Amino acid sequence: MVIHDFPVQQITSGSILVNIPAECGRPVETLQQLFSPNYAPTSQNAILLQNCTSPLTPCKIPTTTVQTHFEMLDCGSKDNNISCYSEPNNQSLFIDYHNLTGVQCRSLLSAISVVSLGNLNNSAVSVDVQVVQLGWWLEGDCQHRYCSEDSSCITIVSPIDGRPGYRCQCLEGFIGDGYRAGLGCRKGQNIIEQFYDLTQ
């Protein structure tokens, strides 16, 4: 399964993980393929850029993580230094495409995604290199009738056009997709989200 040129790695009840292999000289505008009426990159990503005309603000990903995974990549140019873009607005769920493309960088190298494991009381995270996390939603106002028992309806404002969207999500202690017409929600042994792994 692919989204435009990018292979899908996982689909969960709240996100889609997409591979962005490191590639020199890929136009930064290529990232627009990951912004649609139903999904967009979340603010849990650090977008790795090259050929920037000015330095970017500090990134949420440690510099050592970026250097460790990409220092061997030779793009054959003195301008191939790696810059990192993180969404500066901590209140935003999604990356702002106009802010991202306004930083005066010409090339999209890759991305690093930080995925929380478990609930808010569990601080464990997974750092996925060459991966971008997309949040997804259905268009329209919250439709509780479409959500299963033991789930809640999450309201989302589309970062693309500002229109209302929603997603059903199982309550803590339950696993499933949260939709009445889907898997619904059932009691689980743990609270780590059940997902579909498309790499196997």
mmCIF file of C-alpha atoms in Angstrom:
data_model
loop_
_atom_site.group_PDB
_atom_site.id
_atom_site.type_symbol
_atom_site.label_atom_id
_atom_site.label_comp_id
_atom_site.label_asym_id
_atom_site.label_seq_id
_atom_site.Cartn_x
_atom_site.Cartn_y
_atom_site.Cartn_z
ATOM 1 C CA MET A 1 0.000 0.000 0.000
ATOM 2 C CA VAL A 2 1.339 3.449 -0.881
ATOM 3 C CA ILE A 3 0.263 7.060 -0.497
ATOM 4 C CA HIS A 4 1.456 8.584 -3.759
ATOM 5 C CA ASP A 5 5.178 7.681 -3.818
ATOM 6 C CA PHE A 6 5.474 6.784 -0.126
ATOM 7 C CA PRO A 7 5.031 3.213 1.227
ATOM 8 C CA VAL A 8 2.631 2.802 4.160
ATOM 9 C CA GLN A 9 4.215 0.996 7.114
ATOM 10 C CA GLN A 10 1.348 0.849 9.649
ATOM 11 C CA ILE A 11 -2.243 1.955 10.069
ATOM 12 C CA THR A 12 -3.553 2.419 13.610
ATOM 13 C CA SER A 13 -6.851 3.685 14.949
ATOM 14 C CA GLY A 14 -5.361 7.183 15.129
ATOM 15 C CA SER A 15 -2.510 7.409 12.654
ATOM 16 C CA ILE A 16 -0.816 6.185 9.502
ATOM 17 C CA LEU A 17 2.954 5.643 9.506
ATOM 18 C CA VAL A 18 4.535 6.273 6.107
ATOM 19 C CA ASN A 19 8.114 5.573 5.039
ATOM 20 C CA ILE A 20 10.095 8.498 3.657
ATOM 21 C CA PRO A 21 13.406 6.978 2.556
ATOM 22 C CA ALA A 22 16.319 9.426 2.676
ATOM 23 C CA GLU A 23 16.782 10.946 -0.768
ATOM 24 C CA CYS A 24 18.995 13.796 -1.913
ATOM 25 C CA GLY A 25 17.496 16.604 -3.993
ATOM 26 C CA ARG A 26 13.832 15.640 -3.573
ATOM 27 C CA PRO A 27 11.781 18.880 -3.860
ATOM 28 C CA VAL A 28 10.313 20.009 -0.530
ATOM 29 C CA GLU A 29 6.951 20.412 -2.302
ATOM 30 C CA THR A 30 6.794 16.594 -2.546
ATOM 31 C CA LEU A 31 5.567 16.632 1.055
ATOM 32 C CA GLN A 32 2.286 18.158 -0.164
ATOM 33 C CA GLN A 33 1.307 14.631 -1.276
ATOM 34 C CA LEU A 34 0.854 13.793 2.423
ATOM 35 C CA PHE A 35 -1.685 16.581 3.031
ATOM 36 C CA SER A 36 -5.213 15.560 1.996
ATOM 37 C CA PRO A 37 -8.852 16.140 3.018
ATOM 38 C CA ASN A 38 -8.560 13.098 5.344
ATOM 39 C CA TYR A 39 -4.958 13.011 6.608
ATOM 40 C CA ALA A 40 -1.923 15.199 7.268
ATOM 41 C CA PRO A 41 1.475 14.959 9.019
ATOM 42 C CA THR A 42 1.142 15.406 12.782
ATOM 43 C CA SER A 43 3.214 17.729 14.939
ATOM 44 C CA GLN A 44 4.930 14.592 16.314
ATOM 45 C CA ASN A 45 7.260 14.693 13.297
ATOM 46 C CA ALA A 46 10.575 16.332 12.598
ATOM 47 C CA ILE A 47 10.944 17.023 8.878
ATOM 48 C CA LEU A 48 14.541 16.834 7.636
ATOM 49 C CA LEU A 49 15.367 19.421 4.982
ATOM 50 C CA GLN A 50 18.406 20.399 2.911
ATOM 51 C CA ASN A 51 19.585 23.336 0.821
ATOM 52 C CA CYS A 52 18.241 25.939 3.258
ATOM 53 C CA THR A 53 19.085 29.620 2.775
ATOM 54 C CA SER A 54 18.828 30.418 6.505
ATOM 55 C CA PRO A 55 19.157 28.401 9.721
ATOM 56 C CA LEU A 56 16.005 26.904 11.239
ATOM 57 C CA THR A 57 14.860 27.154 14.850
ATOM 58 C CA PRO A 58 15.885 24.288 17.156
ATOM 59 C CA CYS A 59 14.245 20.950 16.414
ATOM 60 C CA LYS A 60 12.398 18.702 18.865
ATOM 61 C CA ILE A 61 14.607 15.764 17.810
ATOM 62 C CA PRO A 62 18.132 15.684 19.325
ATOM 63 C CA THR A 63 20.869 16.612 16.843
ATOM 64 C CA THR A 64 22.760 13.417 17.690
ATOM 65 C CA THR A 65 19.813 11.306 16.495
ATOM 66 C CA VAL A 66 19.820 13.084 13.137
ATOM 67 C CA GLN A 67 23.604 12.895 12.743
ATOM 68 C CA THR A 68 23.746 9.209 13.693
ATOM 69 C CA HIS A 69 21.278 8.149 11.013
ATOM 70 C CA PHE A 70 22.125 10.507 8.162
ATOM 71 C CA GLU A 71 25.802 11.501 8.456
ATOM 72 C CA MET A 72 26.907 8.865 5.942
ATOM 73 C CA LEU A 73 24.552 10.153 3.252
ATOM 74 C CA ASP A 74 26.568 12.066 0.648
ATOM 75 C CA CYS A 75 24.466 14.331 -1.515
ATOM 76 C CA GLY A 76 27.514 15.685 -3.345
ATOM 77 C CA SER A 77 27.027 19.367 -2.542
ATOM 78 C CA LYS A 78 28.471 21.824 -0.057
ATOM 79 C CA ASP A 79 24.886 22.966 0.622
ATOM 80 C CA ASN A 80 23.725 19.519 1.719
ATOM 81 C CA ASN A 81 23.724 20.297 5.445
ATOM 82 C CA ILE A 82 20.687 18.831 7.204
ATOM 83 C CA SER A 83 18.168 21.162 8.815
ATOM 84 C CA CYS A 84 15.274 20.003 10.944
ATOM 85 C CA TYR A 85 11.755 21.499 10.995
ATOM 86 C CA SER A 86 9.422 20.949 13.960
ATOM 87 C CA GLU A 87 6.029 22.591 14.253
ATOM 88 C CA PRO A 88 6.643 25.656 16.467
ATOM 89 C CA ASN A 89 3.018 25.852 17.640
ATOM 90 C CA ASN A 90 2.787 23.387 20.542
ATOM 91 C CA GLN A 91 -1.024 23.594 20.464
ATOM 92 C CA SER A 92 -1.257 22.360 16.881
ATOM 93 C CA LEU A 93 -1.982 18.687 16.169
ATOM 94 C CA PHE A 94 -0.603 18.958 12.646
ATOM 95 C CA ILE A 95 2.317 20.453 10.746
ATOM 96 C CA ASP A 96 1.427 23.685 8.974
ATOM 97 C CA TYR A 97 2.377 23.151 5.319
ATOM 98 C CA HIS A 98 2.710 26.884 4.617
ATOM 99 C CA ASN A 99 5.059 27.370 7.590
ATOM 100 C CA LEU A 100 7.101 24.365 6.482
ATOM 101 C CA THR A 101 7.525 25.522 2.889
ATOM 102 C CA GLY A 102 8.123 29.105 4.031
ATOM 103 C CA VAL A 103 11.439 28.283 5.743
ATOM 104 C CA GLN A 104 13.374 28.639 2.470
ATOM 105 C CA CYS A 105 14.624 25.057 2.132
ATOM 106 C CA ARG A 106 14.593 23.456 -1.309
ATOM 107 C CA SER A 107 14.965 19.734 -0.551
ATOM 108 C CA LEU A 108 13.059 17.159 1.523
ATOM 109 C CA LEU A 109 15.582 14.622 2.811
ATOM 110 C CA SER A 110 13.410 12.496 5.124
ATOM 111 C CA ALA A 111 11.555 12.619 8.456
ATOM 112 C CA ILE A 112 11.704 11.329 12.014
ATOM 113 C CA SER A 113 8.523 10.477 13.903
ATOM 114 C CA VAL A 114 8.062 10.293 17.667
ATOM 115 C CA VAL A 115 5.219 7.943 18.591
ATOM 116 C CA SER A 116 3.897 7.749 22.171
ATOM 117 C CA LEU A 117 3.395 4.241 23.509
ATOM 118 C CA GLY A 118 0.537 3.742 25.943
ATOM 119 C CA ASN A 119 -1.293 6.465 27.820
ATOM 120 C CA LEU A 120 -0.342 9.847 29.229
ATOM 121 C CA ASN A 121 1.004 8.294 32.457
ATOM 122 C CA ASN A 122 3.481 6.232 30.453
ATOM 123 C CA SER A 123 6.297 8.371 29.066
ATOM 124 C CA ALA A 124 7.714 5.701 26.730
ATOM 125 C CA VAL A 125 8.167 6.819 23.138
ATOM 126 C CA SER A 126 9.306 5.230 19.922
ATOM 127 C CA VAL A 127 11.535 7.226 17.571
ATOM 128 C CA ASP A 128 11.071 6.059 13.989
ATOM 129 C CA VAL A 129 13.684 7.202 11.479
ATOM 130 C CA GLN A 130 12.705 7.765 7.826
ATOM 131 C CA VAL A 131 9.050 7.677 8.888
ATOM 132 C CA VAL A 132 6.352 10.350 9.036
ATOM 133 C CA GLN A 133 3.221 10.004 11.165
ATOM 134 C CA LEU A 134 -0.038 11.092 9.549
ATOM 135 C CA GLY A 135 -3.126 11.809 11.615
ATOM 136 C CA TRP A 136 -6.349 10.830 9.866
ATOM 137 C CA TRP A 137 -10.028 11.715 10.238
ATOM 138 C CA LEU A 138 -13.431 11.464 8.602
ATOM 139 C CA GLU A 139 -15.108 14.598 7.282
ATOM 140 C CA GLY A 140 -18.053 16.106 9.144
ATOM 141 C CA ASP A 141 -19.139 16.802 12.695
ATOM 142 C CA CYS A 142 -18.665 14.216 15.439
ATOM 143 C CA GLN A 143 -21.050 11.352 14.699
ATOM 144 C CA HIS A 144 -21.504 9.358 17.914
ATOM 145 C CA ARG A 145 -23.902 7.013 16.130
ATOM 146 C CA TYR A 146 -20.963 5.776 14.043
ATOM 147 C CA CYS A 147 -18.804 5.086 17.102
ATOM 148 C CA SER A 148 -19.099 1.782 18.949
ATOM 149 C CA GLU A 149 -19.816 1.270 22.628
ATOM 150 C CA ASP A 150 -16.830 1.979 24.893
ATOM 151 C CA SER A 151 -15.488 4.597 22.488
ATOM 152 C CA SER A 152 -15.494 8.363 22.232
ATOM 153 C CA CYS A 153 -15.795 10.710 19.286
ATOM 154 C CA ILE A 154 -12.737 12.931 18.826
ATOM 155 C CA THR A 155 -13.335 16.277 17.105
ATOM 156 C CA ILE A 156 -10.645 17.334 14.635
ATOM 157 C CA VAL A 157 -10.335 20.565 12.669
ATOM 158 C CA SER A 158 -8.846 19.859 9.254
ATOM 159 C CA PRO A 159 -5.452 21.563 8.834
ATOM 160 C CA ILE A 160 -6.116 21.612 5.097
ATOM 161 C CA ASP A 161 -9.294 23.676 4.904
ATOM 162 C CA GLY A 162 -10.438 24.253 8.515
ATOM 163 C CA ARG A 163 -13.540 22.100 8.050
ATOM 164 C CA PRO A 164 -14.810 19.854 10.864
ATOM 165 C CA GLY A 165 -13.673 16.264 11.090
ATOM 166 C CA TYR A 166 -13.832 13.433 13.600
ATOM 167 C CA ARG A 167 -12.434 10.048 14.526
ATOM 168 C CA CYS A 168 -13.818 7.342 16.840
ATOM 169 C CA GLN A 169 -11.399 6.092 19.480
ATOM 170 C CA CYS A 170 -11.689 3.291 22.046
ATOM 171 C CA LEU A 171 -11.673 4.326 25.695
ATOM 172 C CA GLU A 172 -8.668 3.519 27.869
ATOM 173 C CA GLY A 173 -8.529 -0.202 28.645
ATOM 174 C CA PHE A 174 -10.232 -1.149 25.365
ATOM 175 C CA ILE A 175 -8.749 -2.057 21.989
ATOM 176 C CA GLY A 176 -10.187 -1.940 18.463
ATOM 177 C CA ASP A 177 -10.932 0.675 15.832
ATOM 178 C CA GLY A 178 -13.819 2.339 17.699
ATOM 179 C CA TYR A 179 -16.351 2.171 14.851
ATOM 180 C CA ARG A 180 -19.756 0.499 15.042
ATOM 181 C CA ALA A 181 -19.384 -0.800 11.466
ATOM 182 C CA GLY A 182 -15.781 -1.915 12.082
ATOM 183 C CA LEU A 183 -14.067 -3.860 14.850
ATOM 184 C CA GLY A 184 -15.655 -1.807 17.627
ATOM 185 C CA CYS A 185 -13.989 -1.848 21.054
ATOM 186 C CA ARG A 186 -13.354 -4.742 23.405
ATOM 187 C CA LYS A 187 -11.569 -5.086 26.726
ATOM 188 C CA GLY A 188 -7.838 -5.506 26.208
ATOM 189 C CA GLN A 189 -5.023 -6.900 28.333
ATOM 190 C CA ASN A 190 -3.093 -3.661 27.947
ATOM 191 C CA ILE A 191 -3.723 -0.161 26.715
ATOM 192 C CA ILE A 192 -1.169 -0.156 23.904
ATOM 193 C CA GLU A 193 -3.006 0.494 20.693
ATOM 194 C CA GLN A 194 -3.781 -2.428 18.434
ATOM 195 C CA PHE A 195 -2.497 -1.846 14.917
ATOM 196 C CA TYR A 196 -2.261 -3.392 11.512
ATOM 197 C CA ASP A 197 1.349 -4.032 10.521
ATOM 198 C CA LEU A 198 1.679 -3.804 6.747
ATOM 199 C CA THR A 199 5.373 -4.738 6.695
ATOM 200 C CA GLN A 200 4.714 -8.427 7.380
#
